[in-house]
mmCIF file with all atom_site columns, C-alpha atoms in Angstrom:
data_model
loop_
_atom_site.group_PDB
_atom_site.id
_atom_site.type_symbol
_atom_site.label_atom_id
_atom_site.label_alt_id
_atom_site.label_comp_id
_atom_site.label_asym_id
_atom_site.label_entity_id
_atom_site.label_seq_id
_atom_site.pdbx_PDB_ins_code
_atom_site.Cartn_x
_atom_site.Cartn_y
_atom_site.Cartn_z
_atom_site.occupancy
_atom_site.B_iso_or_equiv
_atom_site.pdbx_formal_charge
_atom_site.auth_seq_id
_atom_site.auth_comp_id
_atom_site.auth_asym_id
_atom_site.auth_atom_id
_atom_site.pdbx_PDB_model_num
ATOM 1   C CA . ASN A 1 1   ? 0.000   0.000   0.000   1.00 86.00 ? 1   ASN A CA 1
ATOM 2   C CA . ASP A 1 2   ? 2.700   2.494   0.994   1.00 93.00 ? 2   ASP A CA 1
ATOM 3   C CA . ASP A 1 3   ? 4.787   1.709   -2.048  1.00 96.00 ? 3   ASP A CA 1
ATOM 4   C CA . ILE A 1 4   ? 1.843   2.061   -4.409  1.00 96.00 ? 4   ILE A CA 1
ATOM 5   C CA . PHE A 1 5   ? 0.949   5.451   -2.988  1.00 95.00 ? 5   PHE A CA 1
ATOM 6   C CA . ALA A 1 6   ? 4.604   6.575   -2.955  1.00 95.00 ? 6   ALA A CA 1
ATOM 7   C CA . ILE A 1 7   ? 4.769   6.447   -6.752  1.00 96.00 ? 7   ILE A CA 1
ATOM 8   C CA . PHE A 1 8   ? 2.323   9.343   -7.208  1.00 94.00 ? 8   PHE A CA 1
ATOM 9   C CA . PRO A 1 9   ? 4.124   12.057  -5.187  1.00 93.00 ? 9   PRO A CA 1
ATOM 10  C CA . LEU A 1 10  ? 7.564   10.892  -6.315  1.00 94.00 ? 10  LEU A CA 1
ATOM 11  C CA . LEU A 1 11  ? 6.634   11.316  -9.970  1.00 93.00 ? 11  LEU A CA 1
ATOM 12  C CA . HIS A 1 12  ? 4.938   14.648  -9.220  1.00 92.00 ? 12  HIS A CA 1
ATOM 13  C CA . ALA A 1 13  ? 8.144   15.789  -7.503  1.00 93.00 ? 13  ALA A CA 1
ATOM 14  C CA . GLY A 1 14  ? 10.122  15.270  -10.687 1.00 90.00 ? 14  GLY A CA 1
ATOM 15  C CA . TYR A 1 15  ? 11.572  11.808  -10.152 1.00 92.00 ? 15  TYR A CA 1
ATOM 16  C CA . PRO A 1 16  ? 11.750  10.213  -13.620 1.00 93.00 ? 16  PRO A CA 1
ATOM 17  C CA . THR A 1 17  ? 10.756  6.583   -14.130 1.00 93.00 ? 17  THR A CA 1
ATOM 18  C CA . SER A 1 18  ? 14.432  5.934   -14.847 1.00 93.00 ? 18  SER A CA 1
ATOM 19  C CA . ASP A 1 19  ? 15.311  6.890   -11.252 1.00 94.00 ? 19  ASP A CA 1
ATOM 20  C CA . ASP A 1 20  ? 16.518  3.994   -9.116  1.00 95.00 ? 20  ASP A CA 1
ATOM 21  C CA . VAL A 1 21  ? 13.955  4.774   -6.393  1.00 95.00 ? 21  VAL A CA 1
ATOM 22  C CA . ILE A 1 22  ? 11.058  4.536   -8.850  1.00 95.00 ? 22  ILE A CA 1
ATOM 23  C CA . GLN A 1 23  ? 12.385  1.382   -10.489 1.00 95.00 ? 23  GLN A CA 1
ATOM 24  C CA . LYS A 1 24  ? 12.950  -0.406  -7.167  1.00 96.00 ? 24  LYS A CA 1
ATOM 25  C CA . THR A 1 25  ? 9.530   0.643   -5.896  1.00 96.00 ? 25  THR A CA 1
ATOM 26  C CA . VAL A 1 26  ? 7.825   -0.603  -9.059  1.00 97.00 ? 26  VAL A CA 1
ATOM 27  C CA . LEU A 1 27  ? 9.708   -3.907  -8.839  1.00 96.00 ? 27  LEU A CA 1
ATOM 28  C CA . PHE A 1 28  ? 8.594   -4.300  -5.227  1.00 97.00 ? 28  PHE A CA 1
ATOM 29  C CA . ILE A 1 29  ? 4.965   -3.557  -6.162  1.00 97.00 ? 29  ILE A CA 1
ATOM 30  C CA . LEU A 1 30  ? 5.147   -6.085  -8.991  1.00 97.00 ? 30  LEU A CA 1
ATOM 31  C CA . SER A 1 31  ? 6.587   -8.700  -6.621  1.00 97.00 ? 31  SER A CA 1
ATOM 32  C CA . LYS A 1 32  ? 3.489   -8.450  -4.420  1.00 98.00 ? 32  LYS A CA 1
ATOM 33  C CA . GLN A 1 33  ? 0.961   -9.136  -7.190  1.00 98.00 ? 33  GLN A CA 1
ATOM 34  C CA . LEU A 1 34  ? -0.888  -12.391 -6.582  1.00 98.00 ? 34  LEU A CA 1
ATOM 35  C CA . PRO A 1 35  ? -1.338  -15.070 -9.265  1.00 98.00 ? 35  PRO A CA 1
ATOM 36  C CA . ASP A 1 36  ? -4.992  -14.006 -9.711  1.00 98.00 ? 36  ASP A CA 1
ATOM 37  C CA . GLY A 1 37  ? -3.796  -10.536 -10.794 1.00 98.00 ? 37  GLY A CA 1
ATOM 38  C CA . SER A 1 38  ? -4.732  -8.777  -7.563  1.00 98.00 ? 38  SER A CA 1
ATOM 39  C CA . TRP A 1 39  ? -2.922  -7.169  -4.730  1.00 98.00 ? 39  TRP A CA 1
ATOM 40  C CA . GLU A 1 40  ? -4.208  -8.638  -1.472  1.00 97.00 ? 40  GLU A CA 1
ATOM 41  C CA . ASN A 1 41  ? -7.330  -9.901  -3.284  1.00 98.00 ? 41  ASN A CA 1
ATOM 42  C CA . SER A 1 42  ? -8.667  -6.349  -3.093  1.00 98.00 ? 42  SER A CA 1
ATOM 43  C CA . VAL A 1 43  ? -10.379 -4.390  -5.860  1.00 98.00 ? 43  VAL A CA 1
ATOM 44  C CA . ASP A 1 44  ? -9.397  -1.141  -4.128  1.00 97.00 ? 44  ASP A CA 1
ATOM 45  C CA . LEU A 1 45  ? -5.684  -1.894  -3.767  1.00 98.00 ? 45  LEU A CA 1
ATOM 46  C CA . THR A 1 46  ? -5.491  -3.564  -7.168  1.00 98.00 ? 46  THR A CA 1
ATOM 47  C CA . SER A 1 47  ? -7.100  -0.508  -8.773  1.00 98.00 ? 47  SER A CA 1
ATOM 48  C CA . ALA A 1 48  ? -4.660  1.791   -6.962  1.00 97.00 ? 48  ALA A CA 1
ATOM 49  C CA . ALA A 1 49  ? -1.759  -0.390  -8.162  1.00 98.00 ? 49  ALA A CA 1
ATOM 50  C CA . VAL A 1 50  ? -3.028  -0.161  -11.743 1.00 98.00 ? 50  VAL A CA 1
ATOM 51  C CA . GLN A 1 51  ? -3.084  3.627   -11.478 1.00 97.00 ? 51  GLN A CA 1
ATOM 52  C CA . ALA A 1 52  ? 0.475   3.761   -10.107 1.00 97.00 ? 52  ALA A CA 1
ATOM 53  C CA . LEU A 1 53  ? 1.870   1.230   -12.566 1.00 97.00 ? 53  LEU A CA 1
ATOM 54  C CA . SER A 1 54  ? 0.213   2.953   -15.516 1.00 96.00 ? 54  SER A CA 1
ATOM 55  C CA . LEU A 1 55  ? 2.492   5.923   -14.804 1.00 94.00 ? 55  LEU A CA 1
ATOM 56  C CA . ALA A 1 56  ? 5.531   3.659   -15.184 1.00 91.00 ? 56  ALA A CA 1
ATOM 57  C CA . GLY A 1 57  ? 4.108   1.588   -18.033 1.00 75.00 ? 57  GLY A CA 1
ATOM 58  C CA . GLN A 1 58  ? 7.323   1.537   -20.038 1.00 85.00 ? 58  GLN A CA 1
ATOM 59  C CA . LEU A 1 59  ? 9.176   -0.313  -17.266 1.00 86.00 ? 59  LEU A CA 1
ATOM 60  C CA . PRO A 1 60  ? 9.562   -4.093  -17.696 1.00 87.00 ? 60  PRO A CA 1
ATOM 61  C CA . ASP A 1 61  ? 6.617   -6.294  -16.714 1.00 92.00 ? 61  ASP A CA 1
ATOM 62  C CA . THR A 1 62  ? 4.260   -3.408  -15.879 1.00 95.00 ? 62  THR A CA 1
ATOM 63  C CA . SER A 1 63  ? 2.080   -3.884  -18.939 1.00 94.00 ? 63  SER A CA 1
ATOM 64  C CA . ASN A 1 64  ? 1.445   -7.563  -18.185 1.00 96.00 ? 64  ASN A CA 1
ATOM 65  C CA . ALA A 1 65  ? 0.812   -6.778  -14.515 1.00 97.00 ? 65  ALA A CA 1
ATOM 66  C CA . ILE A 1 66  ? -1.733  -4.104  -15.450 1.00 97.00 ? 66  ILE A CA 1
ATOM 67  C CA . THR A 1 67  ? -3.530  -6.445  -17.845 1.00 96.00 ? 67  THR A CA 1
ATOM 68  C CA . SER A 1 68  ? -3.688  -9.182  -15.227 1.00 97.00 ? 68  SER A CA 1
ATOM 69  C CA . ALA A 1 69  ? -4.895  -6.706  -12.599 1.00 98.00 ? 69  ALA A CA 1
ATOM 70  C CA . MET A 1 70  ? -7.631  -5.331  -14.831 1.00 97.00 ? 70  MET A CA 1
ATOM 71  C CA . ASP A 1 71  ? -8.761  -8.893  -15.567 1.00 97.00 ? 71  ASP A CA 1
ATOM 72  C CA . PHE A 1 72  ? -9.048  -9.441  -11.796 1.00 98.00 ? 72  PHE A CA 1
ATOM 73  C CA . VAL A 1 73  ? -11.084 -6.255  -11.371 1.00 98.00 ? 73  VAL A CA 1
ATOM 74  C CA . HIS A 1 74  ? -13.312 -7.164  -14.313 1.00 96.00 ? 74  HIS A CA 1
ATOM 75  C CA . ARG A 1 75  ? -14.053 -10.555 -12.746 1.00 97.00 ? 75  ARG A CA 1
ATOM 76  C CA . LYS A 1 76  ? -15.408 -8.684  -9.711  1.00 97.00 ? 76  LYS A CA 1
ATOM 77  C CA . LEU A 1 77  ? -18.017 -6.825  -11.790 1.00 97.00 ? 77  LEU A CA 1
ATOM 78  C CA . GLY A 1 78  ? -21.418 -7.590  -10.313 1.00 96.00 ? 78  GLY A CA 1
ATOM 79  C CA . ALA A 1 79  ? -24.777 -7.966  -11.996 1.00 96.00 ? 79  ALA A CA 1
ATOM 80  C CA . ASP A 1 80  ? -25.620 -4.470  -10.679 1.00 96.00 ? 80  ASP A CA 1
ATOM 81  C CA . GLY A 1 81  ? -22.584 -2.945  -12.427 1.00 96.00 ? 81  GLY A CA 1
ATOM 82  C CA . GLY A 1 82  ? -20.738 -2.434  -9.139  1.00 97.00 ? 82  GLY A CA 1
ATOM 83  C CA . LEU A 1 83  ? -17.420 -3.784  -7.993  1.00 97.00 ? 83  LEU A CA 1
ATOM 84  C CA . GLY A 1 84  ? -18.565 -4.781  -4.517  1.00 96.00 ? 84  GLY A CA 1
ATOM 85  C CA . ASN A 1 85  ? -19.377 -1.441  -2.873  1.00 97.00 ? 85  ASN A CA 1
ATOM 86  C CA . SER A 1 86  ? -19.170 2.281   -3.576  1.00 97.00 ? 86  SER A CA 1
ATOM 87  C CA . PHE A 1 87  ? -15.524 2.547   -2.530  1.00 97.00 ? 87  PHE A CA 1
ATOM 88  C CA . SER A 1 88  ? -14.330 -0.362  -4.658  1.00 98.00 ? 88  SER A CA 1
ATOM 89  C CA . THR A 1 89  ? -16.414 0.826   -7.600  1.00 98.00 ? 89  THR A CA 1
ATOM 90  C CA . SER A 1 90  ? -14.896 4.310   -7.356  1.00 98.00 ? 90  SER A CA 1
ATOM 91  C CA . TRP A 1 91  ? -11.355 2.903   -7.252  1.00 97.00 ? 91  TRP A CA 1
ATOM 92  C CA . GLY A 1 92  ? -12.211 0.592   -10.147 1.00 97.00 ? 92  GLY A CA 1
ATOM 93  C CA . LEU A 1 93  ? -13.490 3.484   -12.252 1.00 96.00 ? 93  LEU A CA 1
ATOM 94  C CA . GLN A 1 94  ? -10.239 5.350   -11.648 1.00 97.00 ? 94  GLN A CA 1
ATOM 95  C CA . ALA A 1 95  ? -8.255  2.300   -12.781 1.00 97.00 ? 95  ALA A CA 1
ATOM 96  C CA . ILE A 1 96  ? -10.455 2.091   -15.875 1.00 96.00 ? 96  ILE A CA 1
ATOM 97  C CA . ALA A 1 97  ? -9.611  5.737   -16.603 1.00 96.00 ? 97  ALA A CA 1
ATOM 98  C CA . ALA A 1 98  ? -5.890  5.086   -15.990 1.00 96.00 ? 98  ALA A CA 1
ATOM 99  C CA . VAL A 1 99  ? -5.806  2.440   -18.713 1.00 95.00 ? 99  VAL A CA 1
ATOM 100 C CA . SER A 1 100 ? -7.937  4.611   -21.002 1.00 90.00 ? 100 SER A CA 1
ATOM 101 C CA . SER A 1 101 ? -10.745 2.103   -21.198 1.00 85.00 ? 101 SER A CA 1
ATOM 102 C CA . SER A 1 102 ? -14.339 3.188   -21.569 1.00 84.00 ? 102 SER A CA 1
ATOM 103 C CA . HIS A 1 103 ? -16.577 2.473   -18.613 1.00 77.00 ? 103 HIS A CA 1
ATOM 104 C CA . LEU A 1 104 ? -19.048 1.229   -21.232 1.00 81.00 ? 104 LEU A CA 1
ATOM 105 C CA . ASN A 1 105 ? -16.692 -1.708  -21.864 1.00 87.00 ? 105 ASN A CA 1
ATOM 106 C CA . TRP A 1 106 ? -17.516 -2.653  -18.288 1.00 90.00 ? 106 TRP A CA 1
ATOM 107 C CA . ALA A 1 107 ? -21.262 -2.893  -18.784 1.00 91.00 ? 107 ALA A CA 1
ATOM 108 C CA . ASN A 1 108 ? -23.123 -5.864  -17.435 1.00 87.00 ? 108 ASN A CA 1
ATOM 109 C CA . GLY A 1 109 ? -26.134 -5.500  -19.686 1.00 89.00 ? 109 GLY A CA 1
ATOM 110 C CA . TYR A 1 110 ? -27.383 -1.988  -18.991 1.00 89.00 ? 110 TYR A CA 1
ATOM 111 C CA . PHE A 1 111 ? -25.509 -1.713  -15.707 1.00 95.00 ? 111 PHE A CA 1
ATOM 112 C CA . THR A 1 112 ? -22.098 -0.009  -15.567 1.00 95.00 ? 112 THR A CA 1
ATOM 113 C CA . PRO A 1 113 ? -19.939 1.019   -12.606 1.00 96.00 ? 113 PRO A CA 1
ATOM 114 C CA . ARG A 1 114 ? -21.074 4.625   -13.095 1.00 95.00 ? 114 ARG A CA 1
ATOM 115 C CA . TYR A 1 115 ? -24.677 3.515   -13.089 1.00 96.00 ? 115 TYR A CA 1
ATOM 116 C CA . TYR A 1 116 ? -24.050 1.566   -9.889  1.00 97.00 ? 116 TYR A CA 1
ATOM 117 C CA . LEU A 1 117 ? -22.685 4.666   -8.156  1.00 97.00 ? 117 LEU A CA 1
ATOM 118 C CA . ALA A 1 118 ? -25.643 6.711   -9.397  1.00 96.00 ? 118 ALA A CA 1
ATOM 119 C CA . THR A 1 119 ? -28.029 4.228   -7.785  1.00 96.00 ? 119 THR A CA 1
ATOM 120 C CA . LEU A 1 120 ? -26.361 4.891   -4.433  1.00 96.00 ? 120 LEU A CA 1
ATOM 121 C CA . GLN A 1 121 ? -26.772 8.660   -4.587  1.00 95.00 ? 121 GLN A CA 1
ATOM 122 C CA . GLN A 1 122 ? -29.288 9.989   -2.066  1.00 95.00 ? 122 GLN A CA 1
ATOM 123 C CA . ARG A 1 123 ? -31.579 13.030  -2.242  1.00 94.00 ? 123 ARG A CA 1
ATOM 124 C CA . ASP A 1 124 ? -29.005 15.196  -0.457  1.00 94.00 ? 124 ASP A CA 1
ATOM 125 C CA . GLY A 1 125 ? -26.390 14.352  -3.116  1.00 94.00 ? 125 GLY A CA 1
ATOM 126 C CA . GLY A 1 126 ? -24.298 12.061  -0.939  1.00 95.00 ? 126 GLY A CA 1
ATOM 127 C CA . LEU A 1 127 ? -23.622 8.407   -1.523  1.00 95.00 ? 127 LEU A CA 1
ATOM 128 C CA . GLU A 1 128 ? -24.673 5.637   0.828   1.00 92.00 ? 128 GLU A CA 1
ATOM 129 C CA . PRO A 1 129 ? -27.943 5.597   2.792   1.00 93.00 ? 129 PRO A CA 1
ATOM 130 C CA . ALA A 1 130 ? -28.683 8.644   4.970   1.00 91.00 ? 130 ALA A CA 1
ATOM 131 C CA . ASN A 1 131 ? -28.499 6.528   8.127   1.00 94.00 ? 131 ASN A CA 1
ATOM 132 C CA . THR A 1 132 ? -24.876 5.557   7.369   1.00 94.00 ? 132 THR A CA 1
ATOM 133 C CA . ALA A 1 133 ? -22.205 7.294   9.460   1.00 95.00 ? 133 ALA A CA 1
ATOM 134 C CA . SER A 1 134 ? -21.586 10.784  8.104   1.00 94.00 ? 134 SER A CA 1
ATOM 135 C CA . GLU A 1 135 ? -17.825 10.146  7.774   1.00 96.00 ? 135 GLU A CA 1
ATOM 136 C CA . THR A 1 136 ? -18.484 7.076   5.629   1.00 96.00 ? 136 THR A CA 1
ATOM 137 C CA . ARG A 1 137 ? -20.909 9.012   3.441   1.00 96.00 ? 137 ARG A CA 1
ATOM 138 C CA . LEU A 1 138 ? -18.435 11.866  3.079   1.00 96.00 ? 138 LEU A CA 1
ATOM 139 C CA . TRP A 1 139 ? -15.590 9.554   2.001   1.00 96.00 ? 139 TRP A CA 1
ATOM 140 C CA . ALA A 1 140 ? -17.820 7.534   -0.325  1.00 96.00 ? 140 ALA A CA 1
ATOM 141 C CA . THR A 1 141 ? -18.992 10.732  -2.009  1.00 96.00 ? 141 THR A CA 1
ATOM 142 C CA . ALA A 1 142 ? -15.473 12.191  -2.206  1.00 96.00 ? 142 ALA A CA 1
ATOM 143 C CA . TYR A 1 143 ? -14.182 9.000   -3.858  1.00 95.00 ? 143 TYR A CA 1
ATOM 144 C CA . ALA A 1 144 ? -17.073 8.863   -6.311  1.00 97.00 ? 144 ALA A CA 1
ATOM 145 C CA . ILE A 1 145 ? -16.793 12.407  -7.676  1.00 96.00 ? 145 ILE A CA 1
ATOM 146 C CA . PRO A 1 146 ? -13.456 12.020  -9.535  1.00 96.00 ? 146 PRO A CA 1
ATOM 147 C CA . ALA A 1 147 ? -14.330 8.429   -10.443 1.00 96.00 ? 147 ALA A CA 1
ATOM 148 C CA . ILE A 1 148 ? -17.569 9.471   -12.151 1.00 95.00 ? 148 ILE A CA 1
ATOM 149 C CA . GLN A 1 149 ? -15.643 12.211  -13.966 1.00 95.00 ? 149 GLN A CA 1
ATOM 150 C CA . GLY A 1 150 ? -13.134 9.653   -15.286 1.00 94.00 ? 150 GLY A CA 1
ATOM 151 C CA . LYS A 1 151 ? -10.240 11.158  -13.340 1.00 95.00 ? 151 LYS A CA 1
ATOM 152 C CA . THR A 1 152 ? -7.391  9.167   -11.875 1.00 94.00 ? 152 THR A CA 1
ATOM 153 C CA . TRP A 1 153 ? -5.790  9.623   -8.481  1.00 88.00 ? 153 TRP A CA 1
ATOM 154 C CA . ASP A 1 154 ? -2.732  10.993  -10.285 1.00 91.00 ? 154 ASP A CA 1
ATOM 155 C CA . SER A 1 155 ? -4.737  13.673  -12.094 1.00 91.00 ? 155 SER A CA 1
ATOM 156 C CA . LEU A 1 156 ? -5.837  15.141  -8.753  1.00 89.00 ? 156 LEU A CA 1
ATOM 157 C CA . LEU A 1 157 ? -2.293  15.886  -7.610  1.00 87.00 ? 157 LEU A CA 1
ATOM 158 C CA . SER A 1 158 ? -0.210  18.961  -8.308  1.00 86.00 ? 158 SER A CA 1
ATOM 159 C CA . THR A 1 159 ? 3.391   18.970  -9.437  1.00 84.00 ? 159 THR A CA 1
ATOM 160 C CA . PHE A 1 160 ? 5.917   20.341  -6.977  1.00 80.00 ? 160 PHE A CA 1
ATOM 161 C CA . PRO A 1 161 ? 9.706   20.751  -6.901  1.00 80.00 ? 161 PRO A CA 1
ATOM 162 C CA . ARG A 1 162 ? 11.856  17.772  -6.050  1.00 78.00 ? 162 ARG A CA 1
ATOM 163 C CA . PRO A 1 163 ? 12.999  18.031  -2.428  1.00 74.00 ? 163 PRO A CA 1
ATOM 164 C CA . MET A 1 164 ? 16.639  18.881  -2.058  1.00 74.00 ? 164 MET A CA 1
ATOM 165 C CA . PRO A 1 165 ? 18.717  17.483  0.808   1.00 74.00 ? 165 PRO A CA 1
ATOM 166 C CA . LYS A 1 166 ? 19.497  20.014  3.518   1.00 72.00 ? 166 LYS A CA 1
ATOM 167 C CA . GLN A 1 167 ? 23.065  21.216  3.584   1.00 65.00 ? 167 GLN A CA 1
ATOM 168 C CA . THR A 1 168 ? 25.105  20.871  6.709   1.00 64.00 ? 168 THR A CA 1
ATOM 169 C CA . THR A 1 169 ? 26.834  23.973  8.049   1.00 65.00 ? 169 THR A CA 1
ATOM 170 C CA . GLU A 1 170 ? 30.131  22.662  6.633   1.00 69.00 ? 170 GLU A CA 1
ATOM 171 C CA . GLN A 1 171 ? 28.622  22.085  3.186   1.00 63.00 ? 171 GLN A CA 1
ATOM 172 C CA . ALA A 1 172 ? 27.085  25.573  3.158   1.00 58.00 ? 172 ALA A CA 1
ATOM 173 C CA . ALA A 1 173 ? 30.415  27.125  4.156   1.00 62.00 ? 173 ALA A CA 1
ATOM 174 C CA . ALA A 1 174 ? 32.265  25.185  1.456   1.00 64.00 ? 174 ALA A CA 1
ATOM 175 C CA . THR A 1 175 ? 29.696  26.308  -1.168  1.00 64.00 ? 175 THR A CA 1
ATOM 176 C CA . ALA A 1 176 ? 30.036  29.934  -0.034  1.00 65.00 ? 176 ALA A CA 1
ATOM 177 C CA . GLN A 1 177 ? 33.833  29.801  -0.294  1.00 69.00 ? 177 GLN A CA 1
ATOM 178 C CA . ALA A 1 178 ? 33.729  28.322  -3.792  1.00 61.00 ? 178 ALA A CA 1
#
């Protein structure tokens, strides 16, 4: 989980996919993929992994891992168009966007993941039943908004400068004298 979510800020901080840190992190992520294509048999984590790996798609073995992962997610598609619950469906939609697939390719008859999320929307605009804990409803709704819009986790982040190591007093003095 930590390694998957480390890829996003590292790339937004200017680390190229050729950087040793990125390559080692991707290799570690790939090493944790299960034979069924998932990470931890979870639609959510598998969908997050797809989004991270899609950013490093030119690295060895990422393409096959993404294909296998998306096959896993697709096998979880329910008759209602959902991927288990609102959270998993939102993550799944973001993975679908990351691989540039149409959510319509994920239709089960008339029912798509977007349709599934729409069926969960309540009169007040939130997802999940009104008697569900407000924190759960807030998170479910926050996850669904970018997913419905076809946005990935990566697209929500800003780019920022790569952190530079702090100089010691001796290093600063040597730089000043040079």
